[in-house]
């Protein structure tokens, strides 16, 4: 048994899915994976609500085996990659399409246009904010208690699972820096806004901890100021990232690191921070070495930088998708997501994570 387990751990570096021997199958490194977030990781929850923030139509999913699924990219999202590297046989399903024993393996609660603040993204219609995602998780826990028989067994099960949270992008994109719809930009300084977001984030983390979450991955906000939409709107040359947006995001990210230290003081807690901003900064700075030739325009979109209007239904995307960092006006391509997912799982730089990567967290 120990030899088989060792082989599985080694094999996961090249993806456990590649180990296709018919006589044995690798068990996942953790029993379940629960995902919270926005359109960067939504894999279909918004398909079930009335919202403009949906991606269940071509050309979204053009490189995904199942076609358009609700993923806001051409193929895999970062959490799809992480699930593969953790050894799961299948992608973690959207909560909206998950029930019963399926919840034993986890669920994806993410919702496009969602934010930490309740009002974030409201101009796009329906979405499930962080609070609603946490409520859905609480419902899932009650189901798990019923399935497993008692609270203690469910708590033990959940304590071995990975939880990842990627929230905050929309609180800047679709709130603070959108004065036509929101007044937060005039009511708060960037520092005050970051403090307000972190206060809400802390409250939701406390609820997750109370409901069994112990191995928690907090994914920082990436370089929103470098997205094609922001370049199209604010960048004079269409290439230079928008510093006032990225500076504000860095204030939020630094506070997230503080939350990691705060929650790691709790019994049994193992919280970690993924520095998505740093990883993305490296991808942009060294694009050619990663095989990217286009760093400032979406593969699919309309207008300046292919970013003034995001990818339209049945629009023909670019042919060289693997050479684009961005798939549409806001979201990375599968090629970029694979890099971020791999570096989240196994850090390639000391600046990628704090204090540990996901592979280390899974082994605890």
Coordinates of N, CA, C and O in Angstrom, one line a residue, residues 31-34 48 88 90-109 140 143-144 147-148 157-158 161:
X31 N -9.8 14.4 0.2 CA -11.1 13.8 -0.1 C -12.0 14.7 -0.9 O -12.9 14.2 -1.6
X32 N -11.8 16.0 -0.7 CA -12.7 16.9 -1.4 C -12.1 18.3 -1.6 O -11.1 18.7 -0.9
X33 N -12.7 19.1 -2.5 CA -12.2 20.4 -2.8 C -13.4 21.3 -3.0 O -14.3 21.0 -3.8
X34 N -13.5 22.4 -2.2 CA -14.6 23.3 -2.3 C -14.0 24.7 -2.8 O -13.0 25.1 -2.3
X48 N -27.7 28.9 -14.2 CA -29.0 28.5 -13.6 C -29.7 29.8 -13.1 O -30.7 29.6 -12.4
X88 N -7.9 14.4 -8.6 CA -9.3 14.1 -8.8 C -9.5 13.6 -10.2 O -9.0 14.0 -11.2
X90 N -12.3 13.7 -11.9 CA -13.2 14.6 -12.6 C -13.1 16.0 -12.1 O -12.6 16.3 -11.0
X91 N -13.5 17.0 -12.9 CA -13.5 18.4 -12.4 C -14.6 18.5 -11.3 O -15.6 17.8 -11.2
X92 N -14.3 19.5 -10.4 CA -15.2 19.7 -9.3 C -16.5 20.3 -9.9 O -16.4 21.4 -10.6
X93 N -17.7 19.8 -9.6 CA -18.9 20.2 -10.3 C -19.4 21.5 -9.7 O -19.2 21.8 -8.5
X94 N -20.2 22.3 -10.5 CA -20.9 23.5 -9.9 C -21.9 23.0 -8.9 O -22.6 22.0 -9.1
X95 N -22.0 23.8 -7.8 CA -23.0 23.5 -6.8 C -24.4 23.4 -7.3 O -25.2 22.5 -6.8
X96 N -24.7 24.2 -8.3 CA -26.1 24.2 -8.8 C -26.5 22.9 -9.4 O -27.7 22.6 -9.6
X97 N -25.5 22.1 -9.8 CA -25.7 20.8 -10.5 C -25.2 19.7 -9.6 O -25.0 18.6 -10.1
X98 N -25.1 19.9 -8.3 CA -24.5 18.9 -7.4 C -25.5 18.5 -6.3 O -26.2 19.4 -5.8
X99 N -25.6 17.3 -6.0 CA -26.5 16.9 -4.9 C -26.0 15.6 -4.3 O -25.2 14.8 -4.9
X100 N -26.6 15.3 -3.1 CA -26.3 14.0 -2.5 C -24.9 13.7 -2.3 O -24.0 14.5 -1.9
X101 N -24.5 12.4 -2.6 CA -23.2 11.9 -2.3 C -22.1 12.6 -3.1 O -20.9 12.5 -2.8
X102 N -22.5 13.3 -4.2 CA -21.5 14.1 -5.0 C -20.8 15.1 -4.1 O -19.6 15.4 -4.4
X103 N -21.5 15.6 -3.1 CA -20.9 16.6 -2.3 C -19.7 16.1 -1.4 O -18.9 16.9 -0.9
X104 N -19.6 14.8 -1.3 CA -18.5 14.2 -0.6 C -17.1 14.6 -1.2 O -16.1 14.6 -0.6
X105 N -17.2 14.8 -2.6 CA -15.9 15.2 -3.3 C -15.8 16.7 -3.4 O -14.8 17.1 -4.0
X106 N -16.7 17.5 -2.9 CA -16.6 18.9 -3.0 C -17.6 19.5 -3.9 O -18.5 18.8 -4.5
X107 N -17.5 20.8 -4.1 CA -18.4 21.6 -5.0 C -17.8 22.9 -5.3 O -17.0 23.5 -4.5
X108 N -18.2 23.5 -6.4 CA -17.7 24.8 -6.9 C -18.9 25.7 -6.7 O -20.0 25.6 -7.3
X109 N -18.7 26.7 -5.8 CA -19.8 27.7 -5.4 C -19.7 29.0 -6.2 O -20.5 29.9 -6.0
X140 N -24.6 22.7 2.1 CA -23.9 21.5 1.7 C -23.4 20.7 3.0 O -23.4 19.5 3.0
X143 N -26.0 18.6 4.5 CA -26.2 17.4 3.7 C -25.1 16.4 4.0 O -25.4 15.2 4.1
X144 N -23.9 16.9 4.1 CA -22.8 15.9 4.4 C -23.0 15.3 5.8 O -22.7 14.1 6.0
X147 N -25.4 12.5 5.3 CA -24.8 11.4 4.6 C -23.8 10.6 5.5 O -23.9 9.4 5.5
X148 N -23.0 11.3 6.2 CA -21.9 10.7 7.0 C -22.4 10.2 8.4 O -21.7 9.5 9.1
X157 N -14.0 14.7 8.0 CA -14.0 14.7 6.5 C -13.6 16.1 6.0 O -12.6 16.2 5.2
X158 N -14.3 17.1 6.5 CA -14.0 18.5 6.0 C -12.6 19.0 6.4 O -12.0 19.8 5.6
X161 N -10.1 18.4 3.7 CA -10.4 19.0 2.3 C -9.7 20.3 2.1 O -9.2 21.0 3.0

